[in-house]
Each structure stands twice: as structure tokens, then as C-alpha cells.
mmCIF file of C-alpha atoms in Angstrom:
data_model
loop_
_atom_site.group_PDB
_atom_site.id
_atom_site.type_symbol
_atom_site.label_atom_id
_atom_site.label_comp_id
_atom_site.label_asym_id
_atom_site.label_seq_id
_atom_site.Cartn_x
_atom_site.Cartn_y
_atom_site.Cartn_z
ATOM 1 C CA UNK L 1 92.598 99.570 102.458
ATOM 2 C CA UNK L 2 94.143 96.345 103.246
ATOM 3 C CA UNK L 3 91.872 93.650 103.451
ATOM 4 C CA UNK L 4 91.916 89.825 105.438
ATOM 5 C CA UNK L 5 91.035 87.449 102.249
ATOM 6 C CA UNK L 6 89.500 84.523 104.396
ATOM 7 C CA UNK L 7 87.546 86.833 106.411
ATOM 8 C CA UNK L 8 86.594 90.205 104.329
ATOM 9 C CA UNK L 9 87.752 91.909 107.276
ATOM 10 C CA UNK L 10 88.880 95.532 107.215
ATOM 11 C CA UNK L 11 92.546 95.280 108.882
ATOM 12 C CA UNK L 12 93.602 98.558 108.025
ATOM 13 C CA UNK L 13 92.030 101.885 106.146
ATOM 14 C CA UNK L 14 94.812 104.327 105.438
ATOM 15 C CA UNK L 15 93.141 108.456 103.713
ATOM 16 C CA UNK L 16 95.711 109.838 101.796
ATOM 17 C CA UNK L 17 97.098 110.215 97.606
ATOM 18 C CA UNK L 18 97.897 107.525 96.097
ATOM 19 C CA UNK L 19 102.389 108.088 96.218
ATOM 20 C CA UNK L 20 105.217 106.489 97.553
ATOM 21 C CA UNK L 21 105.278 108.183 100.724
ATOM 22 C CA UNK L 22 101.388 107.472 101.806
ATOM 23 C CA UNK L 23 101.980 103.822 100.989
ATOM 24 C CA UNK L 24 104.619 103.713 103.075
ATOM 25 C CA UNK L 25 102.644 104.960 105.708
ATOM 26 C CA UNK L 26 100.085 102.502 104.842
ATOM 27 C CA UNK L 27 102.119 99.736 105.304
ATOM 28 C CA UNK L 28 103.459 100.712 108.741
ATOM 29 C CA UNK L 29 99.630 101.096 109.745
ATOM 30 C CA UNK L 30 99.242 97.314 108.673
ATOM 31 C CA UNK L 31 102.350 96.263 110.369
ATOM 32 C CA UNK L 32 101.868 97.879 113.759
ATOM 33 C CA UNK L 33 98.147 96.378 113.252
ATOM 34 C CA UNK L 34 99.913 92.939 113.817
ATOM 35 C CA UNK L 35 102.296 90.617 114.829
ATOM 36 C CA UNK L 36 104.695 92.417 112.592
ATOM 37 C CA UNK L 37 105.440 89.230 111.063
ATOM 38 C CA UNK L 38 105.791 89.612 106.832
ATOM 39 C CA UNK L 39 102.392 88.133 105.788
ATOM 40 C CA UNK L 40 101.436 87.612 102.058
ATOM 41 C CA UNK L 41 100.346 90.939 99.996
ATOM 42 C CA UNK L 42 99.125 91.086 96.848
ATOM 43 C CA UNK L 43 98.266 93.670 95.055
ATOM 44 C CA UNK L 44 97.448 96.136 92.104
ATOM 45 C CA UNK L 45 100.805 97.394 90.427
ATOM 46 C CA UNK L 46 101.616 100.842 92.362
ATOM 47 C CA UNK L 47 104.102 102.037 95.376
ATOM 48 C CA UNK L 48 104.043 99.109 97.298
ATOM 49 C CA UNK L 49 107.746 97.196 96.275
ATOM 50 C CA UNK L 50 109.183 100.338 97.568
ATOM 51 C CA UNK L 51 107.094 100.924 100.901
ATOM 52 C CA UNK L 52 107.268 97.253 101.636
ATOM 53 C CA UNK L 53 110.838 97.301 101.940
ATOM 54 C CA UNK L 54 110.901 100.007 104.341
ATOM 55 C CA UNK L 55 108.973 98.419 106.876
ATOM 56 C CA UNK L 56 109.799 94.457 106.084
ATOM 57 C CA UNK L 57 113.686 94.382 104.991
ATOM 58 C CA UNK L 58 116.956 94.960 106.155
ATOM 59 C CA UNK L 59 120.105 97.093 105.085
ATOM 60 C CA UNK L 60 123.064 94.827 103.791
ATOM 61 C CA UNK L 61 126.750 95.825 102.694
ATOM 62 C CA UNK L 62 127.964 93.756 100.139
ATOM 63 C CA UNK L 63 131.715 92.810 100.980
ATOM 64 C CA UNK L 64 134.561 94.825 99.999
ATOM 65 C CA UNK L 65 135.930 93.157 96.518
ATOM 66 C CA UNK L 66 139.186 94.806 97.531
ATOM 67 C CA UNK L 67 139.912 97.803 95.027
ATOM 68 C CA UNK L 68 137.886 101.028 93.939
ATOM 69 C CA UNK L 69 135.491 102.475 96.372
ATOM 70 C CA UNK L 70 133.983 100.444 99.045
ATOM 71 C CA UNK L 71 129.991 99.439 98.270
ATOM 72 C CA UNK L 72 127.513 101.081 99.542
ATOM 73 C CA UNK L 73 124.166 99.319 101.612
ATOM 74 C CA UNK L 74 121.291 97.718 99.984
ATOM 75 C CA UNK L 75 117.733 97.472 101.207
ATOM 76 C CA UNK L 76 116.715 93.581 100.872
ATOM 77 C CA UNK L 77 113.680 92.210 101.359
ATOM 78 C CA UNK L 78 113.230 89.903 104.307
ATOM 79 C CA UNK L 79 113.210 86.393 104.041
ATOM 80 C CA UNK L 80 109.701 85.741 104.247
ATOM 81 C CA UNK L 81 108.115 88.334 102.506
ATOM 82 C CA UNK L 82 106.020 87.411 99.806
ATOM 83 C CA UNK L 83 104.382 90.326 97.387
ATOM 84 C CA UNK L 84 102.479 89.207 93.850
ATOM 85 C CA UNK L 85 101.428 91.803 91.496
ATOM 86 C CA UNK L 86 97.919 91.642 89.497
ATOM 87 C CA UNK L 87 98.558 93.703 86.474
ATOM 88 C CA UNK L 88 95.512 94.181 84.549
ATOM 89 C CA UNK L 89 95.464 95.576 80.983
ATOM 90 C CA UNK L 90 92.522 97.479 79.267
ATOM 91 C CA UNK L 91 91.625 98.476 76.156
ATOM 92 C CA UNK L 92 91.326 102.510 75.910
ATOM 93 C CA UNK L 93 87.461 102.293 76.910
ATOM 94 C CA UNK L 94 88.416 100.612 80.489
ATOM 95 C CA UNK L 95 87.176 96.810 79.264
ATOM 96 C CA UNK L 96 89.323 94.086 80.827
ATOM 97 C CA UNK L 97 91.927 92.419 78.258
ATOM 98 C CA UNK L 98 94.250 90.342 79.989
ATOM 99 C CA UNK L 99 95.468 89.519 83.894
ATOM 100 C CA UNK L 100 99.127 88.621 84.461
ATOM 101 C CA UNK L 101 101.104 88.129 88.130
ATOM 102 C CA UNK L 102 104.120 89.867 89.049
ATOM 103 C CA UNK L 103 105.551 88.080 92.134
ATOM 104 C CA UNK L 104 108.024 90.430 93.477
ATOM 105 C CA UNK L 105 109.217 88.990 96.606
ATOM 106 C CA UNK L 106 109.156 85.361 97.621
ATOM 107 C CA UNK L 107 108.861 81.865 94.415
ATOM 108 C CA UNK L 108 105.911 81.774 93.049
ATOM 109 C CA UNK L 109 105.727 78.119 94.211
ATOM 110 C CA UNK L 110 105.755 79.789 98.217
ATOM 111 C CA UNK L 111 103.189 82.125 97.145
ATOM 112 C CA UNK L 112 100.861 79.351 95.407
ATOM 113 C CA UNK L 113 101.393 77.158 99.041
ATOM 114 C CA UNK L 114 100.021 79.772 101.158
ATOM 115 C CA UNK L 115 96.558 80.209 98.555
ATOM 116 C CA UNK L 116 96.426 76.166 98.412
ATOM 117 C CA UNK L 117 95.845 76.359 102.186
ATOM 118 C CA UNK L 118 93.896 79.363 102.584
ATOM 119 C CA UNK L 119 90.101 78.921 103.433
ATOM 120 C CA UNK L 120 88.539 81.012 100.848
ATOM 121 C CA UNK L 121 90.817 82.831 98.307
ATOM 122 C CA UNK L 122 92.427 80.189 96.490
ATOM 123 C CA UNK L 123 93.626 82.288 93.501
ATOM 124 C CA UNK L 124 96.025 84.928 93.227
ATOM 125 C CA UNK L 125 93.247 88.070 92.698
ATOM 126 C CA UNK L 126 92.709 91.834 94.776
ATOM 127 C CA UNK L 127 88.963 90.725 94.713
ATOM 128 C CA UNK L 128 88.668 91.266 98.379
ATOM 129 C CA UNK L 129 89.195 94.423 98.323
ATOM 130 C CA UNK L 130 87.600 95.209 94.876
ATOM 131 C CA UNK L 131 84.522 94.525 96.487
ATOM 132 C CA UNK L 132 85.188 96.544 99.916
ATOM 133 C CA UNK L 133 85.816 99.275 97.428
ATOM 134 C CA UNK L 134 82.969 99.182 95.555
ATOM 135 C CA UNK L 135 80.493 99.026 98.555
ATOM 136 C CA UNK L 136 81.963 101.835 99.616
ATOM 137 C CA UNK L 137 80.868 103.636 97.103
ATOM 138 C CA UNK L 138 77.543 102.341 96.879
ATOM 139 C CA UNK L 139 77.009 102.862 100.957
ATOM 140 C CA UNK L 140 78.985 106.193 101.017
ATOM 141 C CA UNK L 141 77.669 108.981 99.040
ATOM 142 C CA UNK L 142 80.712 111.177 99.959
ATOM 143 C CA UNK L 143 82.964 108.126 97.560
ATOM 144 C CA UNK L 144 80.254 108.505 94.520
ATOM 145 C CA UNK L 145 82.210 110.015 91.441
ATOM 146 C CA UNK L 146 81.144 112.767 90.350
ATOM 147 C CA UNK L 147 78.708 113.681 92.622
ATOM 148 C CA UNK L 148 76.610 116.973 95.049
ATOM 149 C CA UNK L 149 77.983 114.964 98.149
ATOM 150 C CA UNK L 150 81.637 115.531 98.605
ATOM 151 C CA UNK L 151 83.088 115.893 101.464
ATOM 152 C CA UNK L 152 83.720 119.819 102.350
ATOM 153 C CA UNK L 153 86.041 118.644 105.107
ATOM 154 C CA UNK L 154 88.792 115.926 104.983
ATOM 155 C CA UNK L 155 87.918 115.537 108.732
ATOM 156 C CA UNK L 156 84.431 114.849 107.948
ATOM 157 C CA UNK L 157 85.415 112.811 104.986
ATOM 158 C CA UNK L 158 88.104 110.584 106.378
ATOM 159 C CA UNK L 159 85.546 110.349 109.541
ATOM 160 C CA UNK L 160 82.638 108.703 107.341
ATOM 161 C CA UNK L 161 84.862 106.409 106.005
ATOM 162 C CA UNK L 162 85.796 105.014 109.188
ATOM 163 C CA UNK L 163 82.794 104.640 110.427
ATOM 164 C CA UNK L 164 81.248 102.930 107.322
ATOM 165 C CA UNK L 165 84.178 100.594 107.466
ATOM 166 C CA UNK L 166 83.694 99.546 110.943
ATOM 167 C CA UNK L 167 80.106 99.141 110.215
ATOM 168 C CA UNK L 168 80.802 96.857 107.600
ATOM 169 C CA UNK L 169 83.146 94.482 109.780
ATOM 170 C CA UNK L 170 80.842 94.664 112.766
ATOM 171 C CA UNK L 171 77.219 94.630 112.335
ATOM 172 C CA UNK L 172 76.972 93.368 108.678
ATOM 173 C CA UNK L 173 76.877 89.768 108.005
ATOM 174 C CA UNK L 174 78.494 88.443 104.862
ATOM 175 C CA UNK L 175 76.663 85.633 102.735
ATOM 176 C CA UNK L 176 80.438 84.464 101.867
ATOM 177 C CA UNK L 177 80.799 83.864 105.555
ATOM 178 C CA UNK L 178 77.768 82.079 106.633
ATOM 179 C CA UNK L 179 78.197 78.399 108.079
ATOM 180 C CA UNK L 180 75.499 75.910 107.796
ATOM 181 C CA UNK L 181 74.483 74.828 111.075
ATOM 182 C CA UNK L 182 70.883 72.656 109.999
ATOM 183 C CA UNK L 183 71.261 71.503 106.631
ATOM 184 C CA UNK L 184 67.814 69.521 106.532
ATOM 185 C CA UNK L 185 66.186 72.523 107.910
ATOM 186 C CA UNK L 186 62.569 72.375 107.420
ATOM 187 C CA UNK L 187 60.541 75.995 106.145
ATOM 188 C CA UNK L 188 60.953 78.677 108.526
ATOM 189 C CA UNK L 189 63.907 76.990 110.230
ATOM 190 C CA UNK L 190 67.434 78.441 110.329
ATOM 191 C CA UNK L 191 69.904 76.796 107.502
ATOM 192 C CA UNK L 192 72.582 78.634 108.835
ATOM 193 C CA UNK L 193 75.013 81.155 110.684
ATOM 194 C CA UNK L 194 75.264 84.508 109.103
ATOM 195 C CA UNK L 195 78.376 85.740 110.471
ATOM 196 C CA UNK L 196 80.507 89.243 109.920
ATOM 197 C CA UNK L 197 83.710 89.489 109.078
ATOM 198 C CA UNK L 198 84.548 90.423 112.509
ATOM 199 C CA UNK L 199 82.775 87.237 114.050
ATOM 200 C CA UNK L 200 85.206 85.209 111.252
ATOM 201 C CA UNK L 201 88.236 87.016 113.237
ATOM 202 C CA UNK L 202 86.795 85.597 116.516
ATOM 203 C CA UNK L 203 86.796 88.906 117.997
ATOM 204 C CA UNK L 204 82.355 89.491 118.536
ATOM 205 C CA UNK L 205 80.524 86.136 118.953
ATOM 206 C CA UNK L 206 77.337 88.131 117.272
ATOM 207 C CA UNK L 207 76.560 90.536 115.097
ATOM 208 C CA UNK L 208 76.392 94.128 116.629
ATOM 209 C CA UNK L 209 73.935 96.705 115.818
ATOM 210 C CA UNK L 210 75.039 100.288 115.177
ATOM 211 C CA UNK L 211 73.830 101.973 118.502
ATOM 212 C CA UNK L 212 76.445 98.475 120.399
ATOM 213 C CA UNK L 213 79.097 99.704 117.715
ATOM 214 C CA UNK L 214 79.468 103.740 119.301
ATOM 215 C CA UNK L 215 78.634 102.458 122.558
ATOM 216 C CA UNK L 216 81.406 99.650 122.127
ATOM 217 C CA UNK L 217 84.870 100.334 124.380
ATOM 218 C CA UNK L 218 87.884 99.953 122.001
ATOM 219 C CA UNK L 219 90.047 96.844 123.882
ATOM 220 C CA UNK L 220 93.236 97.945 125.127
ATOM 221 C CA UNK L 221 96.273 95.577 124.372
ATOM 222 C CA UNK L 222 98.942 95.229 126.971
#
């Protein structure tokens, strides 16, 4: 899934095995999701140099040096695409050892700019979507490892996963997200906003229940 860091919002949730060609997929789903503008990405270390630069660079022919045979096209990365890598490494019972970066496309000093100036994720991490993953699980029984409640159907599977993501944008609020709106609030007095992550994206103004989320008609972009 790829996941909006300042507002835990679900952009886009791709079903599919974890290879080249389904991340390549993936990342068409995010771009045609948006203003297909290169944003940041970050994450873990698998597929993604590969599927970005299908959908966010350019062929180039290097010129002919003038003898042997003539060069062929490379793929290059567009000019503003930025990708960092978090490469963890674990010992062999799965305990955390040691985090490093991999920036891939972009300086490390553009990447560090745009998390200076971000309103909540001001490190380079994949905790975002870390913790989308692992409420997942907890919410979805279908997602539990090794468990009586897997999906029979991939219909039925991929189905419960988009609904429990939706959920989770729309009608639950996020403590990360709330905004104080009374500070000296007295007992019994609201302190503050709880907001969702789709309120964050401005797109609901309050948090919907589930019965407002079926009933809800998708908005059609011109």
C-alpha cells in the first residue's frame, strides 16, 4: 500500500505478489491517483528502482562517439524523482540490528529538505505504513498468519481489504491527527479535534460512520 506520511492516508492499495511486474503496476495505480508529478518514495528494499522508472523516467540515447556500433537507449530517472531505501538487517531470529538509507534517486541533501518541511514525518522511516500494515492484521482476520480465516476467494479477499482500508481513512479518527481546539478545557469539555486521515486530506469535514461510507457516491473528476 502506499501511504500519505503527514496524513496516514491510504492513497493507494494494490493485491498482488510481491515481483517486478506487480510493483510496476503499483506504481502506475499511485501515479494515475495524482497529479502525476514524481513525489518522494521511500521504501523497504524490493522492486521499486525498476518499476519507478517505468512510470517516472525517460528513454535517452547517448551520442554516437563515432566508431563501433551506435549506443543503444537508457531509461533515466526524471529529474525530480526522489526514492530512499530503508534497509533493515536482522539477526537469524527476526530481532532488529541495524537501519541504513539507500537513496536511489535524487541527493540525499533534496531528500532531507522535503522531511525538514514535512508536518509530521521528519525522519527518513516506512513507519506509516508499518503501522497501516499491522492494523490490518489486527482488524482483518482474513491477513492473520497462520490462521482458520483465509480467504477462499481472492475476490472476497481483495474485497475485505478494500473495504477495511476505506474504513480506516474515513470513519476512524487518528490520535496522531487530532488538533487541539480548547487547551484550558475544563472536565467534560472537548480538548480537541479528532480527525481521520481523510478529514487531514480535506476531502470529509467529519468523520463518517460505516452505514455514510456504502451509502457515500464516489466523486467523479472531470
Amino acid at each position: 500500500m502506499a501511504v500519505l506520511p503527514d496524513s496516514s492516508f491510504i492513497h493507494t492499495l494494490h493485491h498482488g505478489e510481491r515481483n517486478l511486474e506487480e510493483a510496476t503496476e503499483f506504481i502506475g495505480h499511485i501515479k494515475a491517483g495524482s497529479d502525476e508529478r514524481p513525489p518522494l518514495f521511500s521504501s523497504d528494499d524490493w522492486f521499486y528502482q525498476k518499476a519507478l522508472l517505468a512510470h517516472y523516467g525517460f528513454d535517452h540515447t547517448p551520442p554516437y562517439a563515432g566508431r563501433g556500433r551506435y549506443p543503444h537507449p537508457k531509461r533515466l530517472p526524471l529529474p525530480d524523482l526522489k526514492y530512499v531505501q530503508v534497509q533493515k538487517k536482522r539477526d537469524e531470529r527476526g530481532r532488529l540490528l541495524e537501519i541504513k538509507y539507500a537513496v536511489v534517486y535524487g541527493t540525499l541533501g533534496e531528500i532531507e529538505h522535503v522531511f525538514e518541511n514535512a508536518e509530521r514525518c521528519k525522519t527518513i522511516n516506512t513507519v506509516y505504513v508499518e503501522s497501516r500494515n499491522g492494523k490490518f492484521r489486527k482488524d482483518d482476520a482474513r491477513l492473520i498468519r497462520r490462521t482458520l480465516c483465509h480467504s477462499k476467494k481472492s475476490v472476497f479477499h481483495d474485497a475485505q481489504a478494500n473495504f477495511t482500508a476505506q474504513v480506516m481513512n474515513y470513519t476512524r479518527t487518528n490520535e496522531g491527527l487530532k488538533i487541539p481546539i480548547n487547551p484550558n478545557a475544563a472536565l467534560f469539555e472537548q480538548k480537541y479535534r479528532h480527525r481521520t486521515p481523510a478529514m487531514a486530506q480535506n476531502i470529509i469535514d467529519k468523520p463518517l460512520t460505516v452505514k455514510e461510507l456504502l451509502l457515500r457516491r464516489p466523486q467523479i473528476i472531470p
